[in-house]
Tab-separated table of C-alpha atoms in Angstrom:
chain	number	residue	atom	x	y	z
A	8	MET	CA	15.974	19.392	16.978
A	9	SER	CA	16.582	23.079	14.716
A	10	ARG	CA	16.042	23.679	11.282
A	11	SER	CA	19.066	25.474	11.585
A	12	ALA	CA	20.390	22.681	13.066
A	13	ASP	CA	19.264	20.450	10.592
A	14	LYS	CA	20.466	22.653	7.316
A	15	LYS	CA	23.816	22.112	9.075
A	16	MET	CA	23.461	18.029	8.350
A	17	ASN	CA	25.997	16.707	5.984
A	18	LYS	CA	25.680	13.463	4.083
A	19	ASP	CA	26.781	11.726	6.929
A	20	SER	CA	24.288	12.649	9.491
A	21	TYR	CA	21.893	10.588	7.148
A	22	LYS	CA	22.373	6.732	8.025
A	23	MET	CA	20.293	4.269	6.459
A	24	PRO	CA	17.779	3.553	10.097
A	25	TRP	CA	18.097	-0.127	9.492
A	26	ARG	CA	16.772	-1.065	12.851
A	27	LEU	CA	13.938	1.568	12.587
A	28	LEU	CA	13.603	0.306	8.955
A	29	THR	CA	13.301	-3.772	10.077
A	30	VAL	CA	10.210	-3.188	12.747
A	31	ALA	CA	8.390	-0.720	10.333
A	32	VAL	CA	8.459	-3.904	7.461
A	33	LEU	CA	7.975	-6.010	9.813
A	34	LEU	CA	4.975	-4.537	11.369
A	35	ASN	CA	3.384	-3.351	8.210
A	36	PHE	CA	3.987	-7.566	7.253
A	37	CYS	CA	1.789	-8.414	10.304
A	38	THR	CA	-0.996	-6.691	9.438
A	39	TRP	CA	-0.794	-6.578	5.452
A	40	ALA	CA	-1.019	-10.868	6.435
A	41	ILE	CA	-3.717	-10.701	8.289
A	42	LEU	CA	-5.886	-8.432	5.868
A	43	PHE	CA	-5.041	-11.418	3.393
A	44	SER	CA	-5.425	-14.119	5.441
A	45	ILE	CA	-9.028	-13.940	5.426
A	46	PRO	CA	-9.643	-14.658	1.121
A	47	PRO	CA	-8.410	-17.852	1.705
A	48	MET	CA	-10.199	-18.747	4.100
A	49	GLU	CA	-13.553	-16.793	3.008
A	50	ALA	CA	-15.491	-19.820	1.546
A	51	LEU	CA	-14.795	-21.981	5.084
A	52	ILE	CA	-15.887	-18.960	6.946
A	53	SER	CA	-19.001	-18.802	4.614
A	54	ARG	CA	-19.479	-22.506	6.058
A	55	ASP	CA	-18.942	-22.250	9.424
A	56	LEU	CA	-20.861	-18.591	10.091
A	57	LEU	CA	-24.366	-19.898	7.493
A	58	VAL	CA	-23.783	-16.203	5.825
A	59	SER	CA	-23.118	-15.593	2.272
A	60	HIS	CA	-20.122	-14.473	0.262
A	61	PHE	CA	-20.809	-11.132	0.002
A	62	GLN	CA	-20.516	-10.820	3.473
A	63	THR	CA	-17.657	-12.721	4.117
A	64	GLY	CA	-16.295	-10.541	1.067
A	65	LEU	CA	-16.666	-7.823	3.939
A	66	LEU	CA	-15.127	-9.137	6.326
A	67	PHE	CA	-11.583	-7.800	3.593
A	68	SER	CA	-13.525	-5.328	2.628
A	69	ALA	CA	-13.804	-2.692	5.601
A	70	PRO	CA	-10.870	-2.867	6.414
A	71	ILE	CA	-9.910	-1.120	3.528
A	72	ALA	CA	-12.087	0.506	3.251
A	73	MET	CA	-11.575	2.128	6.755
A	74	ILE	CA	-7.700	2.474	5.953
A	75	ALA	CA	-9.995	5.148	3.320
A	76	LEU	CA	-11.124	6.661	5.579
A	77	SER	CA	-8.266	7.192	8.401
A	78	ALA	CA	-5.651	8.418	6.072
A	79	ILE	CA	-6.166	11.680	6.987
A	80	PRO	CA	-6.890	11.322	10.779
A	81	ALA	CA	-3.120	9.990	10.785
A	82	GLY	CA	-1.474	11.386	8.660
A	83	VAL	CA	-2.535	15.467	10.370
A	84	LEU	CA	-1.992	14.243	13.863
A	85	ALA	CA	1.663	12.184	12.461
A	86	ASP	CA	2.528	15.710	11.507
A	87	ARG	CA	1.516	17.127	14.421
A	88	VAL	CA	2.270	14.866	17.912
A	89	GLY	CA	4.901	12.590	16.093
A	90	ILE	CA	5.501	9.144	13.803
A	91	LYS	CA	5.734	6.503	16.436
A	92	LYS	CA	2.750	7.550	18.741
A	93	VAL	CA	1.021	7.168	15.940
A	94	ILE	CA	2.031	4.321	14.310
A	95	GLY	CA	2.568	2.439	17.936
A	96	ILE	CA	-0.799	4.426	18.396
A	97	GLY	CA	-2.248	2.708	15.232
A	98	ALA	CA	-0.346	-1.174	15.899
A	99	ILE	CA	-2.050	-1.502	19.378
A	100	ILE	CA	-5.660	-0.712	17.748
A	101	ALA	CA	-4.737	-3.149	14.891
A	102	LEU	CA	-3.491	-5.828	17.306
A	103	ILE	CA	-7.022	-5.198	19.473
A	104	GLY	CA	-9.054	-5.950	16.208
A	105	ALA	CA	-7.315	-8.337	15.169
A	106	SER	CA	-7.194	-10.477	18.904
A	107	LEU	CA	-11.119	-9.752	19.408
A	108	ARG	CA	-11.875	-11.455	15.618
A	109	GLY	CA	-9.666	-14.578	17.107
A	110	ILE	CA	-12.461	-15.062	19.894
A	111	THR	CA	-15.973	-14.253	18.859
A	112	THR	CA	-17.950	-16.624	17.502
A	113	GLY	CA	-21.162	-14.048	15.272
A	114	TYR	CA	-20.493	-12.737	12.131
A	115	PRO	CA	-22.019	-8.952	13.629
A	116	ASP	CA	-18.818	-9.033	16.162
A	117	LEU	CA	-16.624	-10.666	13.547
A	118	LEU	CA	-17.416	-7.576	11.035
A	119	ILE	CA	-16.833	-4.566	13.907
A	120	PHE	CA	-13.969	-5.935	14.682
A	121	SER	CA	-12.811	-6.505	11.419
A	122	LEU	CA	-13.554	-2.867	11.482
A	123	ILE	CA	-11.676	-1.800	14.050
A	124	PHE	CA	-8.907	-4.008	12.857
A	125	GLY	CA	-8.766	-1.263	9.418
A	126	LEU	CA	-8.699	1.844	11.928
A	127	GLY	CA	-5.943	0.507	13.132
A	128	MET	CA	-4.543	-1.163	9.767
A	129	GLY	CA	-4.717	2.749	8.475
A	130	LEU	CA	-3.290	4.307	11.254
A	131	THR	CA	-0.030	2.427	11.025
A	132	PHE	CA	0.350	2.128	6.631
A	133	ALA	CA	-0.665	5.805	5.986
A	134	ILE	CA	2.646	7.707	7.762
A	135	LEU	CA	5.234	4.890	5.328
A	136	PRO	CA	5.620	8.001	3.128
A	137	LYS	CA	6.550	10.303	5.979
A	138	LEU	CA	8.670	7.836	7.701
A	139	ALA	CA	10.262	7.745	4.683
A	140	ARG	CA	10.874	11.092	3.726
A	141	SER	CA	11.706	11.089	7.677
A	142	CYS	CA	14.154	8.991	7.471
A	143	SER	CA	16.166	9.559	4.581
A	144	GLN	CA	17.846	12.012	1.728
A	145	PRO	CA	14.852	13.514	-0.287
A	146	ASP	CA	17.363	11.142	-3.238
A	147	GLN	CA	16.609	8.139	-1.417
A	148	THR	CA	13.163	8.366	-0.357
A	149	ILE	CA	11.928	6.248	-3.179
A	150	LEU	CA	14.212	2.857	-2.007
A	151	VAL	CA	13.495	4.033	1.454
A	152	MET	CA	9.643	3.483	1.026
A	153	GLY	CA	10.660	0.588	-1.210
A	154	ILE	CA	11.845	-0.964	1.577
A	155	LEU	CA	9.066	-0.785	3.350
A	156	THR	CA	6.641	-1.807	0.455
A	157	GLY	CA	8.606	-4.612	-0.790
A	158	PHE	CA	8.969	-6.698	2.310
A	159	GLY	CA	6.223	-5.622	4.812
A	160	VAL	CA	3.431	-5.011	2.370
A	161	LEU	CA	4.070	-6.964	-0.480
A	162	GLY	CA	5.915	-9.577	1.322
A	163	GLY	CA	3.165	-9.448	4.494
A	164	VAL	CA	0.288	-10.154	1.353
A	165	GLY	CA	2.299	-13.225	-0.635
A	166	ILE	CA	2.614	-14.480	3.105
A	167	GLY	CA	-0.654	-14.155	4.056
A	168	LEU	CA	-2.132	-15.678	0.522
A	169	ALA	CA	0.147	-18.524	0.451
A	170	ILE	CA	0.405	-20.260	3.897
A	171	THR	CA	-3.098	-18.937	5.361
A	172	VAL	CA	-5.286	-22.450	3.934
A	173	PRO	CA	-2.065	-25.237	3.668
A	174	LEU	CA	0.413	-24.656	6.670
A	175	LEU	CA	-1.566	-22.134	9.777
A	176	TYR	CA	-5.444	-23.134	8.858
A	177	PRO	CA	-4.616	-27.359	9.429
A	178	LEU	CA	-2.405	-26.291	12.426
A	179	THR	CA	-5.079	-24.729	14.623
A	180	ASN	CA	-7.868	-25.941	12.848
A	181	SER	CA	-10.894	-23.086	12.326
A	182	TYR	CA	-9.972	-19.652	11.323
A	183	HIS	CA	-10.456	-18.606	15.176
A	184	GLY	CA	-6.911	-19.801	15.015
A	185	VAL	CA	-5.127	-18.628	11.938
A	186	PHE	CA	-6.093	-14.824	13.635
A	187	ILE	CA	-4.560	-15.885	17.529
A	188	PHE	CA	-1.628	-17.007	15.588
A	189	TRP	CA	-0.957	-14.127	13.902
A	190	SER	CA	-1.952	-11.738	16.552
A	191	ILE	CA	0.356	-13.842	18.601
A	192	LEU	CA	3.388	-12.271	15.529
A	193	LEU	CA	1.982	-8.947	15.899
A	194	LEU	CA	1.735	-9.003	19.414
A	195	ILE	CA	5.030	-8.791	20.001
A	196	ILE	CA	6.448	-6.665	17.271
A	197	THR	CA	3.858	-3.815	18.396
A	198	ILE	CA	6.179	-4.292	22.011
A	199	LEU	CA	8.834	-3.595	19.559
A	200	TRP	CA	7.485	-0.610	18.241
A	201	TRP	CA	7.178	1.243	21.231
A	202	VAL	CA	10.470	-0.210	22.448
A	203	MET	CA	12.948	0.045	19.804
A	204	VAL	CA	11.603	3.047	18.170
A	205	LYS	CA	12.396	6.530	19.318
A	206	GLU	CA	9.899	9.872	19.199
A	207	PRO	CA	10.934	11.120	16.651
A	208	PRO	CA	12.123	7.841	14.882
A	209	CYS	CA	15.577	10.557	12.792
A	210	PRO	CA	16.278	12.480	15.344
A	211	HIS	CA	18.785	13.902	12.090
A	212	ALA	CA	16.231	15.261	10.342
A	213	GLU	CA	12.691	15.356	11.736
A	214	VAL	CA	11.433	18.463	12.897
A	215	GLU	CA	8.457	20.096	15.785
A	216	PRO	CA	5.465	18.530	15.472
A	217	GLU	CA	4.119	21.503	17.549
A	218	LYS	CA	5.104	23.558	14.903
A	219	ILE	CA	3.343	22.511	12.207
A	220	SER	CA	0.065	24.785	12.599
A	221	PHE	CA	-3.073	23.947	11.389
A	222	SER	CA	-2.803	26.995	8.828
A	223	GLU	CA	0.038	25.133	7.458
A	224	ILE	CA	-1.914	21.959	7.375
A	225	LYS	CA	-4.403	23.841	5.589
A	226	GLN	CA	-2.227	25.360	2.822
A	227	THR	CA	-1.173	21.848	2.307
A	228	LEU	CA	-5.057	19.868	1.349
A	229	LYS	CA	-5.001	23.185	-1.093
A	230	ASN	CA	-2.603	21.277	-3.276
A	231	ARG	CA	-3.437	20.632	-6.674
A	232	VAL	CA	-0.537	18.203	-7.202
A	233	LEU	CA	-1.230	16.186	-4.259
A	234	TRP	CA	-5.012	16.020	-5.268
A	235	LEU	CA	-3.883	14.703	-8.897
A	236	LEU	CA	-1.380	12.197	-7.307
A	237	ALA	CA	-4.483	10.770	-4.763
A	238	PHE	CA	-6.869	10.187	-7.785
A	239	ILE	CA	-4.668	8.487	-9.577
A	240	LEU	CA	-3.993	6.727	-7.209
A	241	PHE	CA	-7.585	5.983	-7.001
A	242	LEU	CA	-7.550	4.860	-10.664
A	243	HIS	CA	-4.221	2.614	-9.652
A	244	ASN	CA	-5.933	0.632	-7.042
A	245	PHE	CA	-9.781	0.490	-9.141
A	246	PHE	CA	-7.443	-1.420	-11.186
A	247	PHE	CA	-4.944	-3.694	-9.467
A	248	TYR	CA	-7.528	-4.550	-6.748
A	249	THR	CA	-10.241	-5.767	-10.132
A	250	TRP	CA	-6.780	-7.371	-11.623
A	251	ALA	CA	-5.831	-9.252	-8.923
A	252	GLY	CA	-9.149	-10.489	-7.424
A	253	TRP	CA	-10.498	-11.538	-11.018
A	254	VAL	CA	-8.153	-12.889	-13.283
A	255	PRO	CA	-7.631	-16.343	-10.956
A	256	THR	CA	-11.171	-16.447	-11.829
A	257	TYR	CA	-10.678	-15.772	-15.631
A	258	LEU	CA	-7.356	-18.174	-15.912
A	259	LEU	CA	-9.960	-20.970	-14.155
A	260	GLU	CA	-12.198	-19.965	-17.004
A	261	LYS	CA	-9.466	-20.585	-19.157
A	262	GLY	CA	-9.242	-24.379	-17.947
A	263	ILE	CA	-5.618	-23.395	-16.107
A	264	SER	CA	-5.447	-25.971	-13.019
A	265	LEU	CA	-6.799	-24.528	-9.236
A	266	SER	CA	-3.445	-24.131	-8.360
A	267	SER	CA	-1.774	-23.004	-11.296
A	268	ALA	CA	-3.843	-19.815	-10.965
A	269	GLY	CA	-3.596	-19.436	-7.643
A	270	LEU	CA	0.291	-19.321	-8.456
A	271	MET	CA	0.393	-17.302	-11.657
A	272	ALA	CA	-1.606	-15.110	-9.182
A	273	SER	CA	1.131	-14.589	-6.552
A	274	VAL	CA	3.365	-13.950	-9.171
A	275	MET	CA	2.692	-10.764	-9.492
A	276	LEU	CA	3.456	-10.015	-6.007
A	277	TRP	CA	6.687	-11.775	-5.673
A	278	VAL	CA	8.629	-10.071	-8.729
A	279	GLY	CA	7.834	-7.175	-7.295
A	280	VAL	CA	9.749	-7.387	-3.992
A	281	PRO	CA	13.057	-7.030	-6.061
A	282	THR	CA	12.156	-4.160	-8.281
A	283	VAL	CA	10.708	-2.367	-5.994
A	284	ILE	CA	14.925	-2.265	-4.015
A	285	LEU	CA	16.941	-2.843	-7.832
A	286	VAL	CA	14.968	0.005	-10.068
A	287	PRO	CA	15.685	2.806	-7.541
A	288	ILE	CA	18.972	1.566	-6.930
A	289	ILE	CA	20.108	1.374	-10.903
A	290	PHE	CA	18.208	4.499	-12.146
A	291	SER	CA	20.062	6.392	-8.824
A	292	GLY	CA	22.310	8.593	-10.769
A	293	TYR	CA	19.892	9.170	-13.609
A	294	ASP	CA	17.784	12.444	-13.841
A	295	ILE	CA	14.657	10.493	-14.817
A	296	PRO	CA	11.035	12.860	-13.631
A	297	ARG	CA	8.728	9.907	-11.289
A	298	LYS	CA	5.541	10.594	-13.689
A	299	LEU	CA	7.192	8.339	-16.090
A	300	PHE	CA	7.159	5.584	-13.724
A	301	ILE	CA	3.450	6.308	-13.139
A	302	TRP	CA	2.322	6.804	-17.480
A	303	LEU	CA	4.489	4.197	-18.763
A	304	PRO	CA	2.866	1.448	-16.454
A	305	SER	CA	0.137	2.959	-17.576
A	306	VAL	CA	0.173	2.588	-21.520
A	307	ILE	CA	1.521	-1.447	-20.312
A	308	TYR	CA	-1.211	-2.294	-18.347
A	309	ALA	CA	-3.467	-1.507	-20.833
A	310	PHE	CA	-1.934	-3.558	-23.204
A	311	LEU	CA	-2.182	-6.379	-21.025
A	312	ALA	CA	-5.642	-6.576	-20.804
A	313	GLY	CA	-6.344	-6.385	-23.536
A	314	ALA	CA	-3.560	-9.295	-24.353
A	315	ILE	CA	-4.636	-11.404	-21.268
A	316	LEU	CA	-8.589	-11.538	-23.185
A	317	TYR	CA	-5.660	-13.727	-26.093
A	318	ALA	CA	-3.063	-15.327	-24.621
A	319	ASN	CA	-2.491	-19.220	-23.850
A	320	GLN	CA	-0.971	-20.868	-21.241
A	321	PHE	CA	3.181	-19.883	-21.468
A	322	SER	CA	2.113	-16.371	-22.456
A	323	LEU	CA	0.542	-16.046	-19.894
A	324	TRP	CA	2.925	-16.553	-17.321
A	325	PHE	CA	4.878	-14.036	-19.019
A	326	LEU	CA	2.312	-11.396	-19.071
A	327	MET	CA	1.821	-11.490	-14.811
A	328	ILE	CA	5.222	-11.172	-14.513
A	329	ILE	CA	4.933	-7.968	-16.781
A	330	ALA	CA	1.573	-7.158	-13.745
A	331	GLY	CA	4.485	-7.059	-11.098
A	332	ILE	CA	6.746	-5.019	-12.048
A	333	ILE	CA	4.823	-2.342	-13.065
A	334	ASN	CA	2.584	-1.958	-10.292
A	335	ILE	CA	5.011	-2.529	-8.245
A	336	LEU	CA	6.459	0.676	-10.195
A	337	ARG	CA	3.362	2.942	-10.382
A	338	PHE	CA	2.100	1.620	-6.561
A	339	ASN	CA	5.835	2.735	-5.145
A	340	THR	CA	6.014	6.235	-6.597
A	341	LEU	CA	2.952	7.473	-6.184
A	342	LEU	CA	2.724	6.586	-2.682
A	343	THR	CA	7.002	8.355	-2.179
A	344	LEU	CA	5.640	11.632	-5.098
A	345	PRO	CA	3.725	13.637	-2.534
A	346	VAL	CA	5.990	13.078	-0.003
A	347	GLU	CA	8.692	14.689	-2.791
A	348	ILE	CA	7.025	17.562	-3.905
A	349	MET	CA	5.309	18.639	0.025
A	350	PRO	CA	7.712	20.068	3.265
A	351	ARG	CA	9.697	17.249	5.143
A	352	GLU	CA	6.975	17.995	8.085
A	353	HIS	CA	3.923	18.237	6.253
A	354	ALA	CA	4.230	14.620	4.805
A	355	GLY	CA	2.370	13.202	6.823
A	356	THR	CA	-1.112	15.526	5.283
A	357	ALA	CA	0.070	14.916	2.356
A	358	SER	CA	0.670	11.166	2.341
A	359	GLY	CA	-2.704	11.010	4.077
A	360	VAL	CA	-4.511	12.759	1.533
A	361	VAL	CA	-2.988	9.785	-1.708
A	362	VAL	CA	-3.556	7.189	0.588
A	363	SER	CA	-7.045	8.364	1.380
A	364	VAL	CA	-8.676	8.843	-1.374
A	365	GLY	CA	-6.155	6.361	-2.901
A	366	TYR	CA	-7.827	3.842	-1.227
A	367	MET	CA	-11.549	4.149	-2.248
A	368	GLY	CA	-10.492	2.951	-5.507
A	369	ALA	CA	-9.604	-0.552	-3.404
A	370	VAL	CA	-12.993	-1.299	-2.352
A	371	VAL	CA	-15.323	0.797	-5.097
A	372	GLY	CA	-12.883	-1.228	-7.879
A	373	PRO	CA	-14.005	-5.083	-7.307
A	374	ILE	CA	-17.784	-4.526	-6.564
A	375	ILE	CA	-18.478	-2.222	-9.963
A	376	ALA	CA	-16.485	-4.907	-11.524
A	377	GLY	CA	-18.831	-7.706	-9.720
A	378	GLU	CA	-21.655	-5.316	-10.769
A	379	ILE	CA	-20.407	-5.833	-14.464
A	380	LEU	CA	-20.132	-9.475	-14.674
A	381	ASP	CA	-23.378	-9.603	-13.039
A	382	VAL	CA	-24.828	-7.598	-15.478
A	383	SER	CA	-23.054	-8.735	-18.687
A	384	GLY	CA	-22.469	-12.084	-17.901
A	385	SER	CA	-18.876	-11.287	-19.436
A	386	LEU	CA	-15.439	-11.193	-17.514
A	387	GLN	CA	-14.317	-9.534	-21.165
A	388	SER	CA	-15.895	-6.150	-20.527
A	389	ILE	CA	-14.248	-6.393	-16.872
A	390	PHE	CA	-11.022	-5.828	-19.177
A	391	ILE	CA	-12.267	-4.003	-21.853
A	392	ILE	CA	-13.192	-1.241	-18.693
A	393	LEU	CA	-9.888	-1.278	-17.961
A	394	ILE	CA	-8.370	-1.513	-20.830
A	395	VAL	CA	-10.367	2.121	-21.160
A	396	LEU	CA	-9.135	2.686	-17.704
A	397	SER	CA	-5.353	2.200	-18.439
A	398	LEU	CA	-5.796	5.334	-21.119
A	399	ILE	CA	-7.660	7.916	-18.434
A	400	THR	CA	-4.141	7.194	-15.783
A	401	THR	CA	-2.429	7.777	-18.555
A	402	VAL	CA	-3.935	10.798	-19.459
A	403	PHE	CA	-3.945	12.102	-16.274
A	404	ALA	CA	-0.375	11.187	-15.562
A	405	PHE	CA	1.072	13.403	-17.528
A	406	LEU	CA	-0.349	16.511	-15.678
A	407	ILE	CA	1.845	15.943	-12.756
A	408	PRO	CA	4.254	18.776	-13.257
A	409	SER	CA	7.042	17.766	-15.203
A	410	ASP	CA	10.087	19.580	-12.821
A	411	ASN	CA	12.395	16.875	-11.256
A	412	THR	CA	10.749	16.043	-8.103
A	413	LYS	CA	14.426	15.144	-6.212
A	414	LYS	CA	15.700	19.068	-7.245
A	415	ARG	CA	12.403	20.165	-5.513
A	416	SER	CA	12.137	18.037	-2.520
A	417	ILE	CA	15.963	18.564	-1.713
A	418	GLN	CA	15.034	22.850	-2.242
A	419	ILE	CA	12.355	22.867	-0.255
A	420	ASP	CA	14.433	21.278	2.449
A	421	GLN	CA	17.385	24.148	2.436
A	422	LYS	CA	14.439	26.437	2.698
A	423	ASN	CA	13.206	25.193	5.937
């Protein structure tokens, strides 16, 4: 579809592609559920393979590292060859890695196949912002991204944590069986992606990938705001993965039962699903700068990291609910902003940069926190560091240009 034709499209051309979004949600739901099936089985895998907890932890952190490493190549490829092909190839690679984990018997092979799975997952996840941008009006992008992250990412994480040990493991009687179960589901969804999704997925909004030159991609990589957003997502993931990783342990130390601690931690995920859908709808008619949803959660997170040290059991529930709401608001905004401020045809590269740098924080955050805990012997030190980290994030959030991103993205599209 030519750019001149793209200019002439009326608003009615932008119809929500529900079939496409459903398949995309299912694909990301499945991959994130597979990733988060590891933490509940950590002790079981460690016992069966006779490896350390650090080694089993690598089975979870290694795929996240691969998401970071593959995000920029995935974004560039999406801008060059198209969304369907890159996400579809990523789904196949993830399927191969996930399936082989179900039949391997040794730890080295399990780690290698986890890396392969993470590579495929990176190709599917890093392009979600470009997919959302390509299949929506500029002012709808954050809502579409909310649907993908809310039902896809958060839903997959929540279900993966919730049903792996109490339901799937007893049915299959081994961690191999759990991996095979999710692999079968991923196979079905991968087939659906290749059969039901067109290339480009949304012809009314997508430009020809072959017209995106490497010089244009290089110019995109020089955008300072893009790297600022990438660094803020790094800080966000540093905070979130450290918080989510150590809060359950802290709750147990405060005398909370194992079942209640797990439920409190999961509340963060479940409250995020309605939040990420309802907030864009409620504020869609208001001219609110996107960076409000970055600096305000950062300030609140600084308060929560301090308040949790003195909270009783009742107030802990309230703190976790607030943490879940502000977490998804900040996360979804940081994923959406890069594709709103950049031309639509460069959205893959833009989102790839932000995801790549951002998910390095998800890897190094828990590791550094663990080292600090080993040295200090106190979880209190970790929360104090998170307070400082939140204040730093607030400062960087105010450096984001204050121009309304919805207007800027509309203007960019009109120029194209």
